[in-house]
Amino acid sequence: MIDSPHSWPHWPEDVPTLAPWSAIRTSWDAHVDALWAQAVDGRAPVLSARFHRSLIDVNRARDDIDPTMLDAPWPSPLAPSDKSERGFGLIRRLALPGVPMYNHALPVGEVERRLAAYYDPYHTALTTLIESTHGRFGHCLHLDCHSMKSVGNAMNLDVGRPRPDVVVSDLYGQTAAPEVTQAVAQLLRDQGLSVSINDPYEGAELIRRHGQPMDHRHSLQIELNRALYMDETLCTLTPGHGLLVQALRCMLDGLSAELGHLLQPQIKPSTDTWETT
């Protein structure tokens, strides 16, 4: 099953922000849900968010909050990560380097409202789909799908470095079996795409929370280079869009053929010894 948590383009009109739309939309995974829906073509469920990731990011831990953004102490312990320090934790502080989202502290109640209205329901829906798939087949492969700028900016660890066509991430082997990660990467390479694993993205909360390879629940984060399929400034599709959909469809065709072998729980022969008379 597939999820696309950052594909919703609209910022809510009732939430004031300092950032211009031109800056906010740089964090939008433009067209990613549509790309994968076309590639899947009804063969698997595609879960897509209907809230902007800068409002609240479901690919962050629930406690990954920068306390300096709040107007009062948070009611429970917080664990801000390096992403919060760089301005894009659970609640985004910066739209772009030097471009703040807000000119005021956010009420604690507003952040709690976003968690209840958006964050928790999204994770519940994703859990339900994964559990349903696992219950039906005994295994599940979850692809958490995103897009990335063709070159890292100052908010990224790879600032100024050109990126590959695709990054496949499994938190360094924690969220998927190595053979699953390698198979997905190789099937993408077979389509002529350059692929790296866990560089510059190692994966985040969605695969960390839902990937349990020992229980035959495998989760991979997949980042697509935006230059493959759209104008990065205008966010409009280019002719590369059709080629990328075809490449993803071929990858999924190959993956479908291999899923049973890769994911099916293996029954090991018993080591017990029996005596017969």
PDB file of C-alpha atoms in Angstrom:
ATOM      1  CA  MET A   1       0.000   0.000   0.000  1.00  0.00           C
ATOM      2  CA  ILE A   2       1.068   3.573  -0.692  1.00  0.00           C
ATOM      3  CA  ASP A   3       0.753   6.829   1.203  1.00  0.00           C
ATOM      4  CA  SER A   4       1.480  10.389   0.136  1.00  0.00           C
ATOM      5  CA  PRO A   5       1.449  12.665   3.200  1.00  0.00           C
ATOM      6  CA  HIS A   6       2.633  15.938   1.632  1.00  0.00           C
ATOM      7  CA  SER A   7       0.663  16.259  -1.622  1.00  0.00           C
ATOM      8  CA  TRP A   8      -2.055  18.697  -0.523  1.00  0.00           C
ATOM      9  CA  PRO A   9      -1.312  22.156  -2.003  1.00  0.00           C
ATOM     10  CA  HIS A  10      -3.727  24.419  -0.120  1.00  0.00           C
ATOM     11  CA  TRP A  11      -2.868  26.513   2.921  1.00  0.00           C
ATOM     12  CA  PRO A  12      -5.987  27.124   5.081  1.00  0.00           C
ATOM     13  CA  GLU A  13      -7.361  30.649   4.723  1.00  0.00           C
ATOM     14  CA  ASP A  14      -8.150  30.929   8.440  1.00  0.00           C
ATOM     15  CA  VAL A  15      -4.540  30.320   9.544  1.00  0.00           C
ATOM     16  CA  PRO A  16      -2.441  33.508   9.253  1.00  0.00           C
ATOM     17  CA  THR A  17       1.138  33.185   8.016  1.00  0.00           C
ATOM     18  CA  LEU A  18       3.959  35.566   7.122  1.00  0.00           C
ATOM     19  CA  ALA A  19       5.278  33.313   4.385  1.00  0.00           C
ATOM     20  CA  PRO A  20       4.252  33.978   0.790  1.00  0.00           C
ATOM     21  CA  TRP A  21       2.678  31.149  -1.184  1.00  0.00           C
ATOM     22  CA  SER A  22       5.765  30.979  -3.397  1.00  0.00           C
ATOM     23  CA  ALA A  23       7.762  29.938  -0.319  1.00  0.00           C
ATOM     24  CA  ILE A  24       5.131  27.666   1.242  1.00  0.00           C
ATOM     25  CA  ARG A  25       4.681  25.634  -1.918  1.00  0.00           C
ATOM     26  CA  THR A  26       8.354  24.643  -2.006  1.00  0.00           C
ATOM     27  CA  SER A  27       7.542  22.113   0.733  1.00  0.00           C
ATOM     28  CA  TRP A  28       4.589  20.734  -1.250  1.00  0.00           C
ATOM     29  CA  ASP A  29       5.152  17.313  -2.782  1.00  0.00           C
ATOM     30  CA  ALA A  30       3.396  18.484  -5.920  1.00  0.00           C
ATOM     31  CA  HIS A  31       1.533  15.793  -7.896  1.00  0.00           C
ATOM     32  CA  VAL A  32       3.105  12.883  -5.976  1.00  0.00           C
ATOM     33  CA  ASP A  33      -0.239  11.315  -5.033  1.00  0.00           C
ATOM     34  CA  ALA A  34      -1.416  11.520  -8.650  1.00  0.00           C
ATOM     35  CA  LEU A  35       1.858  10.078  -9.974  1.00  0.00           C
ATOM     36  CA  TRP A  36       1.594   7.010  -7.784  1.00  0.00           C
ATOM     37  CA  ALA A  37      -2.161   6.600  -8.275  1.00  0.00           C
ATOM     38  CA  GLN A  38      -1.586   6.494 -12.036  1.00  0.00           C
ATOM     39  CA  ALA A  39       1.282   4.057 -11.661  1.00  0.00           C
ATOM     40  CA  VAL A  40      -0.644   1.769  -9.292  1.00  0.00           C
ATOM     41  CA  ASP A  41      -3.759   1.885 -11.498  1.00  0.00           C
ATOM     42  CA  GLY A  42      -6.090   0.474  -8.859  1.00  0.00           C
ATOM     43  CA  ARG A  43      -3.880  -2.410  -7.774  1.00  0.00           C
ATOM     44  CA  ALA A  44      -3.245  -1.075  -4.258  1.00  0.00           C
ATOM     45  CA  PRO A  45      -4.707   1.601  -1.966  1.00  0.00           C
ATOM     46  CA  VAL A  46      -3.200   5.112  -2.093  1.00  0.00           C
ATOM     47  CA  LEU A  47      -3.687   7.241   1.034  1.00  0.00           C
ATOM     48  CA  SER A  48      -3.258  10.983   0.418  1.00  0.00           C
ATOM     49  CA  ALA A  49      -3.375  13.778   3.011  1.00  0.00           C
ATOM     50  CA  ARG A  50      -5.865  16.628   2.699  1.00  0.00           C
ATOM     51  CA  PHE A  51      -3.942  19.173   4.756  1.00  0.00           C
ATOM     52  CA  HIS A  52      -0.713  21.042   4.031  1.00  0.00           C
ATOM     53  CA  ARG A  53       2.434  19.525   5.517  1.00  0.00           C
ATOM     54  CA  SER A  54       3.591  22.955   6.751  1.00  0.00           C
ATOM     55  CA  LEU A  55       0.450  23.126   8.917  1.00  0.00           C
ATOM     56  CA  ILE A  56       1.384  19.862  10.612  1.00  0.00           C
ATOM     57  CA  ASP A  57       3.739  17.181   9.361  1.00  0.00           C
ATOM     58  CA  VAL A  58       2.629  13.589   9.891  1.00  0.00           C
ATOM     59  CA  ASN A  59       6.148  12.485   8.950  1.00  0.00           C
ATOM     60  CA  ARG A  60       7.463  13.814  12.269  1.00  0.00           C
ATOM     61  CA  ALA A  61       7.162  12.361  15.739  1.00  0.00           C
ATOM     62  CA  ARG A  62       4.202  13.654  17.727  1.00  0.00           C
ATOM     63  CA  ASP A  63       6.536  15.318  20.256  1.00  0.00           C
ATOM     64  CA  ASP A  64       8.959  16.799  17.693  1.00  0.00           C
ATOM     65  CA  ILE A  65       7.907  20.345  18.585  1.00  0.00           C
ATOM     66  CA  ASP A  66      10.112  23.421  18.941  1.00  0.00           C
ATOM     67  CA  PRO A  67       9.047  24.825  22.345  1.00  0.00           C
ATOM     68  CA  THR A  68      10.119  28.350  21.344  1.00  0.00           C
ATOM     69  CA  MET A  69       7.194  28.387  18.898  1.00  0.00           C
ATOM     70  CA  LEU A  70       4.599  27.979  21.672  1.00  0.00           C
ATOM     71  CA  ASP A  71       2.909  30.624  23.809  1.00  0.00           C
ATOM     72  CA  ALA A  72       2.944  28.378  26.897  1.00  0.00           C
ATOM     73  CA  PRO A  73       4.604  25.178  28.138  1.00  0.00           C
ATOM     74  CA  TRP A  74       3.516  21.994  26.409  1.00  0.00           C
ATOM     75  CA  PRO A  75       1.539  19.743  28.811  1.00  0.00           C
ATOM     76  CA  SER A  76       3.879  16.765  28.341  1.00  0.00           C
ATOM     77  CA  PRO A  77       7.614  16.277  27.659  1.00  0.00           C
ATOM     78  CA  LEU A  78       8.857  17.296  24.189  1.00  0.00           C
ATOM     79  CA  ALA A  79      11.660  15.777  22.125  1.00  0.00           C
ATOM     80  CA  PRO A  80      12.533  18.280  19.384  1.00  0.00           C
ATOM     81  CA  SER A  81      14.776  16.718  16.744  1.00  0.00           C
ATOM     82  CA  ASP A  82      17.405  18.260  14.505  1.00  0.00           C
ATOM     83  CA  LYS A  83      14.585  18.898  12.021  1.00  0.00           C
ATOM     84  CA  SER A  84      12.855  21.165  14.536  1.00  0.00           C
ATOM     85  CA  GLU A  85      16.173  22.926  15.071  1.00  0.00           C
ATOM     86  CA  ARG A  86      16.415  23.498  11.308  1.00  0.00           C
ATOM     87  CA  GLY A  87      12.866  24.841  11.156  1.00  0.00           C
ATOM     88  CA  PHE A  88      10.761  21.962   9.851  1.00  0.00           C
ATOM     89  CA  GLY A  89       9.658  19.794  12.741  1.00  0.00           C
ATOM     90  CA  LEU A  90       6.084  18.764  13.486  1.00  0.00           C
ATOM     91  CA  ILE A  91       5.035  22.420  13.154  1.00  0.00           C
ATOM     92  CA  ARG A  92       7.054  24.246  10.552  1.00  0.00           C
ATOM     93  CA  ARG A  93       8.922  27.375  11.732  1.00  0.00           C
ATOM     94  CA  LEU A  94      10.510  28.294   8.389  1.00  0.00           C
ATOM     95  CA  ALA A  95       9.022  28.033   4.903  1.00  0.00           C
ATOM     96  CA  LEU A  96      12.489  28.536   3.386  1.00  0.00           C
ATOM     97  CA  PRO A  97      15.820  29.582   4.894  1.00  0.00           C
ATOM     98  CA  GLY A  98      15.222  33.038   6.392  1.00  0.00           C
ATOM     99  CA  VAL A  99      11.472  32.967   5.638  1.00  0.00           C
ATOM    100  CA  PRO A 100       9.460  32.518   8.876  1.00  0.00           C
ATOM    101  CA  MET A 101       5.979  31.030   8.896  1.00  0.00           C
ATOM    102  CA  TYR A 102       4.669  33.126  11.810  1.00  0.00           C
ATOM    103  CA  ASN A 103       5.307  36.429  13.586  1.00  0.00           C
ATOM    104  CA  HIS A 104       3.771  35.247  16.857  1.00  0.00           C
ATOM    105  CA  ALA A 105       3.902  32.310  19.226  1.00  0.00           C
ATOM    106  CA  LEU A 106       1.341  29.610  18.507  1.00  0.00           C
ATOM    107  CA  PRO A 107      -1.266  28.849  21.186  1.00  0.00           C
ATOM    108  CA  VAL A 108      -0.783  25.408  22.677  1.00  0.00           C
ATOM    109  CA  GLY A 109      -4.459  24.754  22.022  1.00  0.00           C
ATOM    110  CA  GLU A 110      -3.993  25.407  18.294  1.00  0.00           C
ATOM    111  CA  VAL A 111      -1.227  22.817  18.030  1.00  0.00           C
ATOM    112  CA  GLU A 112      -3.344  20.342  20.005  1.00  0.00           C
ATOM    113  CA  ARG A 113      -6.221  21.025  17.591  1.00  0.00           C
ATOM    114  CA  ARG A 114      -4.013  20.236  14.585  1.00  0.00           C
ATOM    115  CA  LEU A 115      -2.887  16.990  16.186  1.00  0.00           C
ATOM    116  CA  ALA A 116      -6.472  15.917  16.834  1.00  0.00           C
ATOM    117  CA  ALA A 117      -7.870  17.067  13.482  1.00  0.00           C
ATOM    118  CA  TYR A 118      -5.097  15.967  11.126  1.00  0.00           C
ATOM    119  CA  TYR A 119      -2.152  14.082  12.598  1.00  0.00           C
ATOM    120  CA  ASP A 120      -3.885  11.379  14.606  1.00  0.00           C
ATOM    121  CA  PRO A 121      -6.560  10.567  11.981  1.00  0.00           C
ATOM    122  CA  TYR A 122      -3.915  10.200   9.267  1.00  0.00           C
ATOM    123  CA  HIS A 123      -1.861   7.737  11.293  1.00  0.00           C
ATOM    124  CA  THR A 124      -5.026   5.859  12.255  1.00  0.00           C
ATOM    125  CA  ALA A 125      -6.047   5.555   8.603  1.00  0.00           C
ATOM    126  CA  LEU A 126      -2.578   4.359   7.607  1.00  0.00           C
ATOM    127  CA  THR A 127      -2.477   1.832  10.442  1.00  0.00           C
ATOM    128  CA  THR A 128      -5.887   0.498   9.388  1.00  0.00           C
ATOM    129  CA  LEU A 129      -4.757  -0.004   5.774  1.00  0.00           C
ATOM    130  CA  ILE A 130      -1.522  -1.715   6.805  1.00  0.00           C
ATOM    131  CA  GLU A 131      -3.297  -3.973   9.291  1.00  0.00           C
ATOM    132  CA  SER A 132      -5.963  -4.843   6.733  1.00  0.00           C
ATOM    133  CA  THR A 133      -3.357  -5.734   4.107  1.00  0.00           C
ATOM    134  CA  HIS A 134      -1.301  -7.724   6.594  1.00  0.00           C
ATOM    135  CA  GLY A 135      -4.390  -9.531   7.852  1.00  0.00           C
ATOM    136  CA  ARG A 136      -5.413 -10.514   4.336  1.00  0.00           C
ATOM    137  CA  PHE A 137      -2.045 -11.593   2.964  1.00  0.00           C
ATOM    138  CA  GLY A 138       0.146 -12.247   6.004  1.00  0.00           C
ATOM    139  CA  HIS A 139       2.548  -9.502   4.919  1.00  0.00           C
ATOM    140  CA  CYS A 140       2.505  -5.879   3.745  1.00  0.00           C
ATOM    141  CA  LEU A 141       4.820  -3.567   1.830  1.00  0.00           C
ATOM    142  CA  HIS A 142       4.175   0.096   2.621  1.00  0.00           C
ATOM    143  CA  LEU A 143       5.665   2.749   0.317  1.00  0.00           C
ATOM    144  CA  ASP A 144       5.747   6.223   1.876  1.00  0.00           C
ATOM    145  CA  CYS A 145       6.031   8.538  -1.136  1.00  0.00           C
ATOM    146  CA  HIS A 146       7.543  12.019  -1.386  1.00  0.00           C
ATOM    147  CA  SER A 147       9.315  14.399  -3.754  1.00  0.00           C
ATOM    148  CA  MET A 148      12.575  16.273  -3.267  1.00  0.00           C
ATOM    149  CA  LYS A 149      14.247  19.339  -4.704  1.00  0.00           C
ATOM    150  CA  SER A 150      16.847  18.491  -7.337  1.00  0.00           C
ATOM    151  CA  VAL A 151      19.490  20.269  -5.214  1.00  0.00           C
ATOM    152  CA  GLY A 152      19.512  20.527  -1.419  1.00  0.00           C
ATOM    153  CA  ASN A 153      19.015  23.986   0.113  1.00  0.00           C
ATOM    154  CA  ALA A 154      20.323  25.533   3.324  1.00  0.00           C
ATOM    155  CA  MET A 155      17.703  23.730   5.438  1.00  0.00           C
ATOM    156  CA  ASN A 156      19.031  20.366   4.218  1.00  0.00           C
ATOM    157  CA  LEU A 157      22.147  18.466   5.223  1.00  0.00           C
ATOM    158  CA  ASP A 158      23.168  18.120   1.555  1.00  0.00           C
ATOM    159  CA  VAL A 159      23.024  21.836   0.743  1.00  0.00           C
ATOM    160  CA  GLY A 160      24.187  22.555  -2.803  1.00  0.00           C
ATOM    161  CA  ARG A 161      24.556  18.887  -3.755  1.00  0.00           C
ATOM    162  CA  PRO A 162      22.704  17.525  -6.802  1.00  0.00           C
ATOM    163  CA  ARG A 163      20.432  14.640  -5.910  1.00  0.00           C
ATOM    164  CA  PRO A 164      19.801  11.309  -7.639  1.00  0.00           C
ATOM    165  CA  ASP A 165      16.549  10.533  -9.432  1.00  0.00           C
ATOM    166  CA  VAL A 166      15.233   8.478  -6.515  1.00  0.00           C
ATOM    167  CA  VAL A 167      16.154   7.923  -2.880  1.00  0.00           C
ATOM    168  CA  VAL A 168      14.919   4.723  -1.219  1.00  0.00           C
ATOM    169  CA  SER A 169      15.100   4.792   2.576  1.00  0.00           C
ATOM    170  CA  ASP A 170      14.633   2.221   5.334  1.00  0.00           C
ATOM    171  CA  LEU A 171      16.250   3.917   8.360  1.00  0.00           C
ATOM    172  CA  TYR A 172      19.404   1.908   7.686  1.00  0.00           C
ATOM    173  CA  GLY A 173      17.652  -1.447   7.695  1.00  0.00           C
ATOM    174  CA  GLN A 174      15.244  -0.855  10.573  1.00  0.00           C
ATOM    175  CA  THR A 175      11.944  -0.643   8.657  1.00  0.00           C
ATOM    176  CA  ALA A 176      12.295  -3.213   5.865  1.00  0.00           C
ATOM    177  CA  ALA A 177      14.213  -6.393   5.213  1.00  0.00           C
ATOM    178  CA  PRO A 178      17.433  -5.672   3.261  1.00  0.00           C
ATOM    179  CA  GLU A 179      16.306  -7.836   0.337  1.00  0.00           C
ATOM    180  CA  VAL A 180      13.105  -5.775   0.039  1.00  0.00           C
ATOM    181  CA  THR A 181      15.003  -2.478   0.000  1.00  0.00           C
ATOM    182  CA  GLN A 182      17.512  -3.781  -2.528  1.00  0.00           C
ATOM    183  CA  ALA A 183      14.784  -5.218  -4.756  1.00  0.00           C
ATOM    184  CA  VAL A 184      12.895  -1.923  -4.928  1.00  0.00           C
ATOM    185  CA  ALA A 185      16.107   0.013  -5.632  1.00  0.00           C
ATOM    186  CA  GLN A 186      17.163  -2.417  -8.365  1.00  0.00           C
ATOM    187  CA  LEU A 187      13.748  -2.392 -10.049  1.00  0.00           C
ATOM    188  CA  LEU A 188      13.953   1.402 -10.201  1.00  0.00           C
ATOM    189  CA  ARG A 189      17.485   1.232 -11.616  1.00  0.00           C
ATOM    190  CA  ASP A 190      16.199  -1.196 -14.232  1.00  0.00           C
ATOM    191  CA  GLN A 191      14.028   1.682 -15.501  1.00  0.00           C
ATOM    192  CA  GLY A 192      17.116   3.812 -16.096  1.00  0.00           C
ATOM    193  CA  LEU A 193      16.808   5.848 -12.898  1.00  0.00           C
ATOM    194  CA  SER A 194      19.732   6.718 -10.634  1.00  0.00           C
ATOM    195  CA  VAL A 195      18.971   5.483  -7.123  1.00  0.00           C
ATOM    196  CA  SER A 196      20.627   5.933  -3.754  1.00  0.00           C
ATOM    197  CA  ILE A 197      19.707   4.245  -0.486  1.00  0.00           C
ATOM    198  CA  ASN A 198      19.373   6.291   2.739  1.00  0.00           C
ATOM    199  CA  ASP A 199      21.259   9.261   1.231  1.00  0.00           C
ATOM    200  CA  PRO A 200      20.441  12.112   1.635  1.00  0.00           C
ATOM    201  CA  TYR A 201      17.217  10.877   3.263  1.00  0.00           C
ATOM    202  CA  GLU A 202      17.232   7.998   5.714  1.00  0.00           C
ATOM    203  CA  GLY A 203      13.469   8.012   6.337  1.00  0.00           C
ATOM    204  CA  ALA A 204      11.359   9.509   9.091  1.00  0.00           C
ATOM    205  CA  GLU A 205       8.335   8.962  11.315  1.00  0.00           C
ATOM    206  CA  LEU A 206       5.936   7.260   8.902  1.00  0.00           C
ATOM    207  CA  ILE A 207       8.231   4.339   8.157  1.00  0.00           C
ATOM    208  CA  ARG A 208       9.701   4.330  11.675  1.00  0.00           C
ATOM    209  CA  ARG A 209       6.247   3.929  13.184  1.00  0.00           C
ATOM    210  CA  HIS A 210       4.814   1.446  10.718  1.00  0.00           C
ATOM    211  CA  GLY A 211       7.776  -0.602   9.491  1.00  0.00           C
ATOM    212  CA  GLN A 212       8.112  -3.860  11.474  1.00  0.00           C
ATOM    213  CA  PRO A 213       9.980  -6.246   9.190  1.00  0.00           C
ATOM    214  CA  MET A 214      10.198  -8.995  11.820  1.00  0.00           C
ATOM    215  CA  ASP A 215       6.386  -9.068  11.719  1.00  0.00           C
ATOM    216  CA  HIS A 216       6.322  -8.975   7.881  1.00  0.00           C
ATOM    217  CA  ARG A 217       5.355  -5.293   7.767  1.00  0.00           C
ATOM    218  CA  HIS A 218       7.931  -3.571   5.556  1.00  0.00           C
ATOM    219  CA  SER A 219       8.004   0.221   5.106  1.00  0.00           C
ATOM    220  CA  LEU A 220      10.125   2.207   2.659  1.00  0.00           C
ATOM    221  CA  GLN A 221      10.320   5.943   2.071  1.00  0.00           C
ATOM    222  CA  ILE A 222      10.662   6.877  -1.607  1.00  0.00           C
ATOM    223  CA  GLU A 223      11.753  10.361  -2.691  1.00  0.00           C
ATOM    224  CA  LEU A 224      11.366  11.343  -6.355  1.00  0.00           C
ATOM    225  CA  ASN A 225      13.504  14.115  -7.832  1.00  0.00           C
ATOM    226  CA  ARG A 226      11.108  16.886  -8.885  1.00  0.00           C
ATOM    227  CA  ALA A 227      13.163  17.740 -11.948  1.00  0.00           C
ATOM    228  CA  LEU A 228      12.131  14.380 -13.428  1.00  0.00           C
ATOM    229  CA  TYR A 229       8.518  15.383 -13.908  1.00  0.00           C
ATOM    230  CA  MET A 230       7.831  19.060 -13.253  1.00  0.00           C
ATOM    231  CA  ASP A 231       9.061  22.634 -13.442  1.00  0.00           C
ATOM    232  CA  GLU A 232      10.391  23.168  -9.920  1.00  0.00           C
ATOM    233  CA  THR A 233       9.573  26.900  -9.893  1.00  0.00           C
ATOM    234  CA  LEU A 234       6.077  26.750 -11.363  1.00  0.00           C
ATOM    235  CA  CYS A 235       5.191  23.272 -10.039  1.00  0.00           C
ATOM    236  CA  THR A 236       3.709  22.446 -13.455  1.00  0.00           C
ATOM    237  CA  LEU A 237       4.079  19.041 -15.050  1.00  0.00           C
ATOM    238  CA  THR A 238       6.577  18.513 -17.869  1.00  0.00           C
ATOM    239  CA  PRO A 239       6.688  15.725 -20.505  1.00  0.00           C
ATOM    240  CA  GLY A 240       8.852  13.770 -18.072  1.00  0.00           C
ATOM    241  CA  HIS A 241       5.717  13.159 -16.020  1.00  0.00           C
ATOM    242  CA  GLY A 242       4.429  10.480 -18.387  1.00  0.00           C
ATOM    243  CA  LEU A 243       7.814   8.816 -18.589  1.00  0.00           C
ATOM    244  CA  LEU A 244       8.094   8.697 -14.797  1.00  0.00           C
ATOM    245  CA  VAL A 245       4.597   7.224 -14.404  1.00  0.00           C
ATOM    246  CA  GLN A 246       5.564   4.507 -16.887  1.00  0.00           C
ATOM    247  CA  ALA A 247       8.822   3.824 -15.037  1.00  0.00           C
ATOM    248  CA  LEU A 248       6.992   3.547 -11.699  1.00  0.00           C
ATOM    249  CA  ARG A 249       4.366   1.284 -13.257  1.00  0.00           C
ATOM    250  CA  CYS A 250       7.064  -1.023 -14.600  1.00  0.00           C
ATOM    251  CA  MET A 251       8.751  -1.033 -11.205  1.00  0.00           C
ATOM    252  CA  LEU A 252       5.473  -1.976  -9.542  1.00  0.00           C
ATOM    253  CA  ASP A 253       4.881  -4.701 -12.135  1.00  0.00           C
ATOM    254  CA  GLY A 254       8.234  -6.226 -11.279  1.00  0.00           C
ATOM    255  CA  LEU A 255       7.651  -5.765  -7.585  1.00  0.00           C
ATOM    256  CA  SER A 256       4.257  -7.467  -7.757  1.00  0.00           C
ATOM    257  CA  ALA A 257       5.864 -10.472  -9.392  1.00  0.00           C
ATOM    258  CA  GLU A 258       8.434 -10.697  -6.585  1.00  0.00           C
ATOM    259  CA  LEU A 259       6.303  -9.809  -3.565  1.00  0.00           C
ATOM    260  CA  GLY A 260       5.311 -13.327  -2.639  1.00  0.00           C
ATOM    261  CA  HIS A 261       8.936 -14.461  -2.596  1.00  0.00           C
ATOM    262  CA  LEU A 262      10.203 -11.352  -0.811  1.00  0.00           C
ATOM    263  CA  LEU A 263       7.487 -10.871   1.786  1.00  0.00           C
ATOM    264  CA  GLN A 264       5.753 -14.177   2.382  1.00  0.00           C
ATOM    265  CA  PRO A 265       6.497 -15.437   5.907  1.00  0.00           C
ATOM    266  CA  GLN A 266       8.923 -18.288   5.590  1.00  0.00           C
ATOM    267  CA  ILE A 267       8.147 -21.529   7.442  1.00  0.00           C
ATOM    268  CA  LYS A 268      11.388 -22.941   8.704  1.00  0.00           C
ATOM    269  CA  PRO A 269      11.752 -26.708   8.947  1.00  0.00           C
ATOM    270  CA  SER A 270      11.531 -28.051  12.458  1.00  0.00           C
ATOM    271  CA  THR A 271      14.747 -28.997  14.202  1.00  0.00           C
ATOM    272  CA  ASP A 272      12.924 -31.437  16.487  1.00  0.00           C
ATOM    273  CA  THR A 273      13.915 -35.104  16.227  1.00  0.00           C
ATOM    274  CA  TRP A 274      11.425 -37.927  16.401  1.00  0.00           C
ATOM    275  CA  GLU A 275      11.871 -41.604  17.166  1.00  0.00           C
ATOM    276  CA  THR A 276       9.663 -44.156  15.496  1.00  0.00           C
ATOM    277  CA  THR A 277       9.124 -47.744  16.529  1.00  0.00           C
TER     278      THR A 277
END
